[in-house]
């Protein structure tokens, strides 16, 4: 699995060249940030920022990986605030332009934190919200195992999934959720490399966690490699007096070590003389070093020793997941190294000039790739050309689109059905039909597979596990509607109850085509209220452009007896507000069929994205009808006239989702008094709203376009009112009044729910036909 780059016959020459390149990484990352803050014109007075200390802390670890260890198929999530160091490496490798570095944190330039979608160089995983980049590597590894087992990935193209993280990042709970899930799935080929500088954003971190991290990871089956000291220090420890020196440095608290690292040589000497007063050998050893050399020795931690890192990584060939805890100093080599306040610290112009001198970079050659290095550029070009990471193409790409079966291939719903049951039947039918689409689907759920109706699909396609596991109940002849056997051909990934893991897995699986060159169509289910539980991970998946279908069910007050803890309220607004995710909430199963057909195409469209279906367990009477092509088109565009208005209509009732029967009942009540009223079905408030704002933008750019909702509402007189209703926030549909300046009364949920049956709940929360009629009266009667 490991390509060892270092040529054993010439290790010192190779090391020297790589050390020189590593120096350049340190320099360029500090300079890029300096340029953005001190040299580029500022038009708004805002601090630009960037993290010189965090980059310096990790630069050598990055250099070791990218210049010596990684192969094209390895994928890395980089500690967000080390992005300047990462971009510097890409620049040295010829994969990033100087223009991008010069525009770091500027519009159109290299992003503050590595971004798959916005950066121009080849970011594997976006990072920024700490913890998520770590977890996604575990799930990417699981997806890789899935593809290997399904023979959709050439084993020679399998890589290591690597996360580079800060030590304070280890406080993020989602890391441990991923750790537990990884253990269940026998995670492999995953490395998490901790930049153990013992500093967070605010301060130096506590001493007490070090050992515990080791125990936690080992308990989950990981190998923990702790790299503490560099080779200079190790050599000193081997000298007479070295043992006492080691014991001293082992015992010193983090904050005191950091303080001395900041203060430098004479402070080290004073302190060592005080603490090692009885150890003549040790003091003799210490006094062999001048102040600067003593500071270098005492800060010679493993994370700053390139050769040690190269050797350690190259020697790690096991498939077992690895946690590397690598001691470093935050701000290493910079004037604020070790200072507890250095997280956002920026070198002053004078400090930067001194640093430039120290790094041997000539003035006006700050951006040159190899300026100030001992050899001419051709030497380093030759070294870089041999780097295994650039030895071949990276896997991934845009696999061919998979056709979606025609509408007629899907089941006809029963007379009375819920969208959740309809969803299960559609997937079940897809599994039964077979073909490329069914084979590309991978379902997943955080322990709600059965209760979200994925059972039919799972029964047919099986649960994934790298090894065969039999279903003991089935073997014992105990009747159950669900087969729970597992094996390498299974297409369902069963997760424990941790919704963040669901979204992180959907992020990884939803990027399978780009990461591994194999297209998957991930379908995840969960209870709608628990979207909140994994919201940052959902946002993270969307930010990376991951493609997945999320079915959230049950939703809303309509859940009834389950009560307020399970009744989702504000998820429609999440669906509308979340970029990269298109939210639908159909009422009828024939609508759902079309929306799912559209979704499977949208997941594969280069301009597409992820989809969120907000579904319900409420069985509702279906409308016996054959939808026309125009109606089908309207359904996926977000709305259609369930009952079109007459030209003189005074009002329209607008509804979304499982509340449709109440809207219909109210409609039939009011239509006598307000003849010609319309009934508008909104299947996607999100698409409708987005289309409207896009049309406004297009018009301001001089294009004559009308949005779908404008065209629909154009069929109503401008004086007609709108009574809107959704089992969700009233604001989801309330904006419709603004489209053509119509009076609106928006019904919905804006208080916590509670247990009850639907008549009681709909009455209490004003979702019943009576409330809708009252809303109609409001907009009709008060019309001036
Ligand atoms: C979820 C989240 N919370 C807070 C932050 C703000 N933040 C960025 S870096 C950081 C501390 C990082 O410390 P550490 O992980 O040890 O990294 P170091 O800079 O020391 O290498 C914090 C709190 C964030 N990016 N993401
Ligand atoms: Mg830290």
mmCIF file with all atom_site columns, N, CA and C in Angstrom, residues 192-232:
data_model
loop_
_atom_site.group_PDB
_atom_site.id
_atom_site.type_symbol
_atom_site.label_atom_id
_atom_site.label_alt_id
_atom_site.label_comp_id
_atom_site.label_asym_id
_atom_site.label_entity_id
_atom_site.label_seq_id
_atom_site.pdbx_PDB_ins_code
_atom_site.Cartn_x
_atom_site.Cartn_y
_atom_site.Cartn_z
_atom_site.occupancy
_atom_site.B_iso_or_equiv
_atom_site.pdbx_formal_charge
_atom_site.auth_seq_id
_atom_site.auth_comp_id
_atom_site.auth_asym_id
_atom_site.auth_atom_id
_atom_site.pdbx_PDB_model_num
ATOM 1   N N  . UNK A 1 192 ? -5.805  9.515  11.107 1.00 0.00 ? 192 UNK A N  1
ATOM 2   C CA . UNK A 1 192 ? -6.095  10.840 11.649 1.00 0.00 ? 192 UNK A CA 1
ATOM 3   C C  . UNK A 1 192 ? -4.807  11.337 12.297 1.00 0.00 ? 192 UNK A C  1
ATOM 4   N N  . UNK A 1 193 ? -4.360  12.468 11.844 1.00 0.00 ? 193 UNK A N  1
ATOM 5   C CA . UNK A 1 193 ? -3.052  12.978 12.266 1.00 0.00 ? 193 UNK A CA 1
ATOM 6   C C  . UNK A 1 193 ? -3.261  14.260 13.061 1.00 0.00 ? 193 UNK A C  1
ATOM 7   N N  . UNK A 1 194 ? -2.955  14.196 14.339 1.00 0.00 ? 194 UNK A N  1
ATOM 8   C CA . UNK A 1 194 ? -3.238  15.328 15.228 1.00 0.00 ? 194 UNK A CA 1
ATOM 9   C C  . UNK A 1 194 ? -2.009  16.222 15.358 1.00 0.00 ? 194 UNK A C  1
ATOM 10  N N  . UNK A 1 195 ? -2.199  17.479 15.049 1.00 0.00 ? 195 UNK A N  1
ATOM 11  C CA . UNK A 1 195 ? -1.188  18.525 15.250 1.00 0.00 ? 195 UNK A CA 1
ATOM 12  C C  . UNK A 1 195 ? -1.262  18.880 16.745 1.00 0.00 ? 195 UNK A C  1
ATOM 13  N N  . UNK A 1 196 ? -0.447  18.189 17.524 1.00 0.00 ? 196 UNK A N  1
ATOM 14  C CA . UNK A 1 196 ? -0.624  18.237 18.987 1.00 0.00 ? 196 UNK A CA 1
ATOM 15  C C  . UNK A 1 196 ? 0.192   19.388 19.579 1.00 0.00 ? 196 UNK A C  1
ATOM 16  N N  . UNK A 1 197 ? -0.266  20.603 19.286 1.00 0.00 ? 197 UNK A N  1
ATOM 17  C CA . UNK A 1 197 ? 0.449   21.779 19.800 1.00 0.00 ? 197 UNK A CA 1
ATOM 18  C C  . UNK A 1 197 ? -0.069  22.228 21.161 1.00 0.00 ? 197 UNK A C  1
ATOM 19  N N  . UNK A 1 198 ? -1.062  21.543 21.638 1.00 0.00 ? 198 UNK A N  1
ATOM 20  C CA . UNK A 1 198 ? -1.630  21.808 22.963 1.00 0.00 ? 198 UNK A CA 1
ATOM 21  C C  . UNK A 1 198 ? -2.077  23.250 23.141 1.00 0.00 ? 198 UNK A C  1
ATOM 22  N N  . UNK A 1 199 ? -2.554  23.783 22.038 1.00 0.00 ? 199 UNK A N  1
ATOM 23  C CA . UNK A 1 199 ? -3.166  25.115 22.074 1.00 0.00 ? 199 UNK A CA 1
ATOM 24  C C  . UNK A 1 199 ? -4.458  25.078 21.289 1.00 0.00 ? 199 UNK A C  1
ATOM 25  N N  . UNK A 1 200 ? -5.441  25.780 21.801 1.00 0.00 ? 200 UNK A N  1
ATOM 26  C CA . UNK A 1 200 ? -6.702  25.944 21.073 1.00 0.00 ? 200 UNK A CA 1
ATOM 27  C C  . UNK A 1 200 ? -6.732  27.363 20.525 1.00 0.00 ? 200 UNK A C  1
ATOM 28  N N  . UNK A 1 201 ? -7.926  27.892 20.294 1.00 0.00 ? 201 UNK A N  1
ATOM 29  C CA . UNK A 1 201 ? -8.005  29.288 19.848 1.00 0.00 ? 201 UNK A CA 1
ATOM 30  C C  . UNK A 1 201 ? -7.718  30.217 21.026 1.00 0.00 ? 201 UNK A C  1
ATOM 31  N N  . UNK A 1 202 ? -8.297  29.886 22.159 1.00 0.00 ? 202 UNK A N  1
ATOM 32  C CA . UNK A 1 202 ? -8.230  30.800 23.299 1.00 0.00 ? 202 UNK A CA 1
ATOM 33  C C  . UNK A 1 202 ? -6.942  30.722 24.097 1.00 0.00 ? 202 UNK A C  1
ATOM 34  N N  . UNK A 1 203 ? -6.388  29.536 24.226 1.00 0.00 ? 203 UNK A N  1
ATOM 35  C CA . UNK A 1 203 ? -5.303  29.401 25.199 1.00 0.00 ? 203 UNK A CA 1
ATOM 36  C C  . UNK A 1 203 ? -4.581  28.063 25.048 1.00 0.00 ? 203 UNK A C  1
ATOM 37  N N  . UNK A 1 204 ? -3.651  27.850 25.975 1.00 0.00 ? 204 UNK A N  1
ATOM 38  C CA . UNK A 1 204 ? -2.979  26.554 26.046 1.00 0.00 ? 204 UNK A CA 1
ATOM 39  C C  . UNK A 1 204 ? -3.958  25.560 26.651 1.00 0.00 ? 204 UNK A C  1
ATOM 40  N N  . UNK A 1 205 ? -3.995  24.344 26.113 1.00 0.00 ? 205 UNK A N  1
ATOM 41  C CA . UNK A 1 205 ? -5.024  23.401 26.573 1.00 0.00 ? 205 UNK A CA 1
ATOM 42  C C  . UNK A 1 205 ? -4.525  22.544 27.731 1.00 0.00 ? 205 UNK A C  1
ATOM 43  N N  . UNK A 1 206 ? -5.490  21.940 28.370 1.00 0.00 ? 206 UNK A N  1
ATOM 44  C CA . UNK A 1 206 ? -5.206  21.193 29.604 1.00 0.00 ? 206 UNK A CA 1
ATOM 45  C C  . UNK A 1 206 ? -4.283  20.002 29.351 1.00 0.00 ? 206 UNK A C  1
ATOM 46  N N  . UNK A 1 207 ? -3.594  19.624 30.381 1.00 0.00 ? 207 UNK A N  1
ATOM 47  C CA . UNK A 1 207 ? -2.678  18.486 30.278 1.00 0.00 ? 207 UNK A CA 1
ATOM 48  C C  . UNK A 1 207 ? -3.410  17.159 30.306 1.00 0.00 ? 207 UNK A C  1
ATOM 49  N N  . UNK A 1 208 ? -4.584  17.188 30.873 1.00 0.00 ? 208 UNK A N  1
ATOM 50  C CA . UNK A 1 208 ? -5.152  15.918 31.316 1.00 0.00 ? 208 UNK A CA 1
ATOM 51  C C  . UNK A 1 208 ? -5.642  14.997 30.200 1.00 0.00 ? 208 UNK A C  1
ATOM 52  N N  . UNK A 1 209 ? -5.825  15.493 28.963 1.00 0.00 ? 209 UNK A N  1
ATOM 53  C CA . UNK A 1 209 ? -6.456  14.633 27.969 1.00 0.00 ? 209 UNK A CA 1
ATOM 54  C C  . UNK A 1 209 ? -5.500  13.675 27.261 1.00 0.00 ? 209 UNK A C  1
ATOM 55  N N  . UNK A 1 210 ? -4.232  14.037 27.179 1.00 0.00 ? 210 UNK A N  1
ATOM 56  C CA . UNK A 1 210 ? -3.290  13.273 26.363 1.00 0.00 ? 210 UNK A CA 1
ATOM 57  C C  . UNK A 1 210 ? -3.474  11.765 26.388 1.00 0.00 ? 210 UNK A C  1
ATOM 58  N N  . UNK A 1 211 ? -3.330  11.180 27.558 1.00 0.00 ? 211 UNK A N  1
ATOM 59  C CA . UNK A 1 211 ? -3.404  9.727  27.689 1.00 0.00 ? 211 UNK A CA 1
ATOM 60  C C  . UNK A 1 211 ? -4.792  9.199  27.362 1.00 0.00 ? 211 UNK A C  1
ATOM 61  N N  . UNK A 1 212 ? -5.781  10.011 27.700 1.00 0.00 ? 212 UNK A N  1
ATOM 62  C CA . UNK A 1 212 ? -7.148  9.515  27.510 1.00 0.00 ? 212 UNK A CA 1
ATOM 63  C C  . UNK A 1 212 ? -7.478  9.343  26.039 1.00 0.00 ? 212 UNK A C  1
ATOM 64  N N  . UNK A 1 213 ? -6.977  10.249 25.214 1.00 0.00 ? 213 UNK A N  1
ATOM 65  C CA . UNK A 1 213 ? -7.232  10.101 23.788 1.00 0.00 ? 213 UNK A CA 1
ATOM 66  C C  . UNK A 1 213 ? -6.731  8.738  23.323 1.00 0.00 ? 213 UNK A C  1
ATOM 67  N N  . UNK A 1 214 ? -5.555  8.390  23.789 1.00 0.00 ? 214 UNK A N  1
ATOM 68  C CA . UNK A 1 214 ? -4.973  7.111  23.392 1.00 0.00 ? 214 UNK A CA 1
ATOM 69  C C  . UNK A 1 214 ? -5.904  5.970  23.781 1.00 0.00 ? 214 UNK A C  1
ATOM 70  N N  . UNK A 1 215 ? -6.401  6.027  25.013 1.00 0.00 ? 215 UNK A N  1
ATOM 71  C CA . UNK A 1 215 ? -7.240  4.920  25.477 1.00 0.00 ? 215 UNK A CA 1
ATOM 72  C C  . UNK A 1 215 ? -8.550  4.862  24.694 1.00 0.00 ? 215 UNK A C  1
ATOM 73  N N  . UNK A 1 216 ? -9.095  6.046  24.420 1.00 0.00 ? 216 UNK A N  1
ATOM 74  C CA . UNK A 1 216 ? -10.372 6.077  23.676 1.00 0.00 ? 216 UNK A CA 1
ATOM 75  C C  . UNK A 1 216 ? -10.193 5.449  22.291 1.00 0.00 ? 216 UNK A C  1
ATOM 76  N N  . UNK A 1 217 ? -9.142  5.838  21.615 1.00 0.00 ? 217 UNK A N  1
ATOM 77  C CA . UNK A 1 217 ? -8.944  5.339  20.246 1.00 0.00 ? 217 UNK A CA 1
ATOM 78  C C  . UNK A 1 217 ? -8.581  3.860  20.252 1.00 0.00 ? 217 UNK A C  1
ATOM 79  N N  . UNK A 1 218 ? -7.761  3.476  21.196 1.00 0.00 ? 218 UNK A N  1
ATOM 80  C CA . UNK A 1 218 ? -7.398  2.049  21.244 1.00 0.00 ? 218 UNK A CA 1
ATOM 81  C C  . UNK A 1 218 ? -8.625  1.192  21.526 1.00 0.00 ? 218 UNK A C  1
ATOM 82  N N  . UNK A 1 219 ? -9.511  1.721  22.355 1.00 0.00 ? 219 UNK A N  1
ATOM 83  C CA . UNK A 1 219 ? -10.737 0.963  22.659 1.00 0.00 ? 219 UNK A CA 1
ATOM 84  C C  . UNK A 1 219 ? -11.565 0.750  21.396 1.00 0.00 ? 219 UNK A C  1
ATOM 85  N N  . UNK A 1 220 ? -11.400 1.625  20.435 1.00 0.00 ? 220 UNK A N  1
ATOM 86  C CA . UNK A 1 220 ? -12.165 1.490  19.189 1.00 0.00 ? 220 UNK A CA 1
ATOM 87  C C  . UNK A 1 220 ? -11.373 0.783  18.104 1.00 0.00 ? 220 UNK A C  1
ATOM 88  N N  . UNK A 1 221 ? -10.266 0.182  18.482 1.00 0.00 ? 221 UNK A N  1
ATOM 89  C CA . UNK A 1 221 ? -9.536  -0.656 17.529 1.00 0.00 ? 221 UNK A CA 1
ATOM 90  C C  . UNK A 1 221 ? -8.477  0.076  16.720 1.00 0.00 ? 221 UNK A C  1
ATOM 91  N N  . UNK A 1 222 ? -8.164  1.294  17.119 1.00 0.00 ? 222 UNK A N  1
ATOM 92  C CA . UNK A 1 222 ? -7.159  2.051  16.386 1.00 0.00 ? 222 UNK A CA 1
ATOM 93  C C  . UNK A 1 222 ? -5.767  1.775  16.957 1.00 0.00 ? 222 UNK A C  1
ATOM 94  N N  . UNK A 1 223 ? -4.780  1.957  16.105 1.00 0.00 ? 223 UNK A N  1
ATOM 95  C CA . UNK A 1 223 ? -3.403  1.995  16.588 1.00 0.00 ? 223 UNK A CA 1
ATOM 96  C C  . UNK A 1 223 ? -3.063  3.453  16.832 1.00 0.00 ? 223 UNK A C  1
ATOM 97  N N  . UNK A 1 224 ? -2.506  3.725  18.000 1.00 0.00 ? 224 UNK A N  1
ATOM 98  C CA . UNK A 1 224 ? -2.133  5.105  18.316 1.00 0.00 ? 224 UNK A CA 1
ATOM 99  C C  . UNK A 1 224 ? -0.613  5.218  18.282 1.00 0.00 ? 224 UNK A C  1
ATOM 100 N N  . UNK A 1 225 ? -0.129  6.110  17.463 1.00 0.00 ? 225 UNK A N  1
ATOM 101 C CA . UNK A 1 225 ? 1.313   6.363  17.414 1.00 0.00 ? 225 UNK A CA 1
ATOM 102 C C  . UNK A 1 225 ? 1.551   7.776  17.934 1.00 0.00 ? 225 UNK A C  1
ATOM 103 N N  . UNK A 1 226 ? 2.218   7.860  19.060 1.00 0.00 ? 226 UNK A N  1
ATOM 104 C CA . UNK A 1 226 ? 2.512   9.175  19.625 1.00 0.00 ? 226 UNK A CA 1
ATOM 105 C C  . UNK A 1 226 ? 3.953   9.528  19.293 1.00 0.00 ? 226 UNK A C  1
ATOM 106 N N  . UNK A 1 227 ? 4.122   10.619 18.579 1.00 0.00 ? 227 UNK A N  1
ATOM 107 C CA . UNK A 1 227 ? 5.461   11.067 18.200 1.00 0.00 ? 227 UNK A CA 1
ATOM 108 C C  . UNK A 1 227 ? 5.730   12.337 18.974 1.00 0.00 ? 227 UNK A C  1
ATOM 109 N N  . UNK A 1 228 ? 6.654   12.243 19.903 1.00 0.00 ? 228 UNK A N  1
ATOM 110 C CA . UNK A 1 228 ? 6.823   13.385 20.794 1.00 0.00 ? 228 UNK A CA 1
ATOM 111 C C  . UNK A 1 228 ? 8.056   14.214 20.461 1.00 0.00 ? 228 UNK A C  1
ATOM 112 N N  . UNK A 1 229 ? 9.210   13.585 20.443 1.00 0.00 ? 229 UNK A N  1
ATOM 113 C CA . UNK A 1 229 ? 10.433  14.360 20.290 1.00 0.00 ? 229 UNK A CA 1
ATOM 114 C C  . UNK A 1 229 ? 11.078  14.125 18.936 1.00 0.00 ? 229 UNK A C  1
ATOM 115 N N  . UNK A 1 230 ? 11.776  15.161 18.468 1.00 0.00 ? 230 UNK A N  1
ATOM 116 C CA . UNK A 1 230 ? 12.532  15.030 17.237 1.00 0.00 ? 230 UNK A CA 1
ATOM 117 C C  . UNK A 1 230 ? 13.863  14.332 17.499 1.00 0.00 ? 230 UNK A C  1
ATOM 118 N N  . UNK A 1 231 ? 14.608  14.139 16.434 1.00 0.00 ? 231 UNK A N  1
ATOM 119 C CA . UNK A 1 231 ? 15.834  13.345 16.561 1.00 0.00 ? 231 UNK A CA 1
ATOM 120 C C  . UNK A 1 231 ? 16.949  14.092 17.283 1.00 0.00 ? 231 UNK A C  1
ATOM 121 N N  . UNK A 1 232 ? 16.922  15.425 17.226 1.00 0.00 ? 232 UNK A N  1
ATOM 122 C CA . UNK A 1 232 ? 17.920  16.185 17.982 1.00 0.00 ? 232 UNK A CA 1
ATOM 123 C C  . UNK A 1 232 ? 17.770  15.937 19.468 1.00 0.00 ? 232 UNK A C  1
#
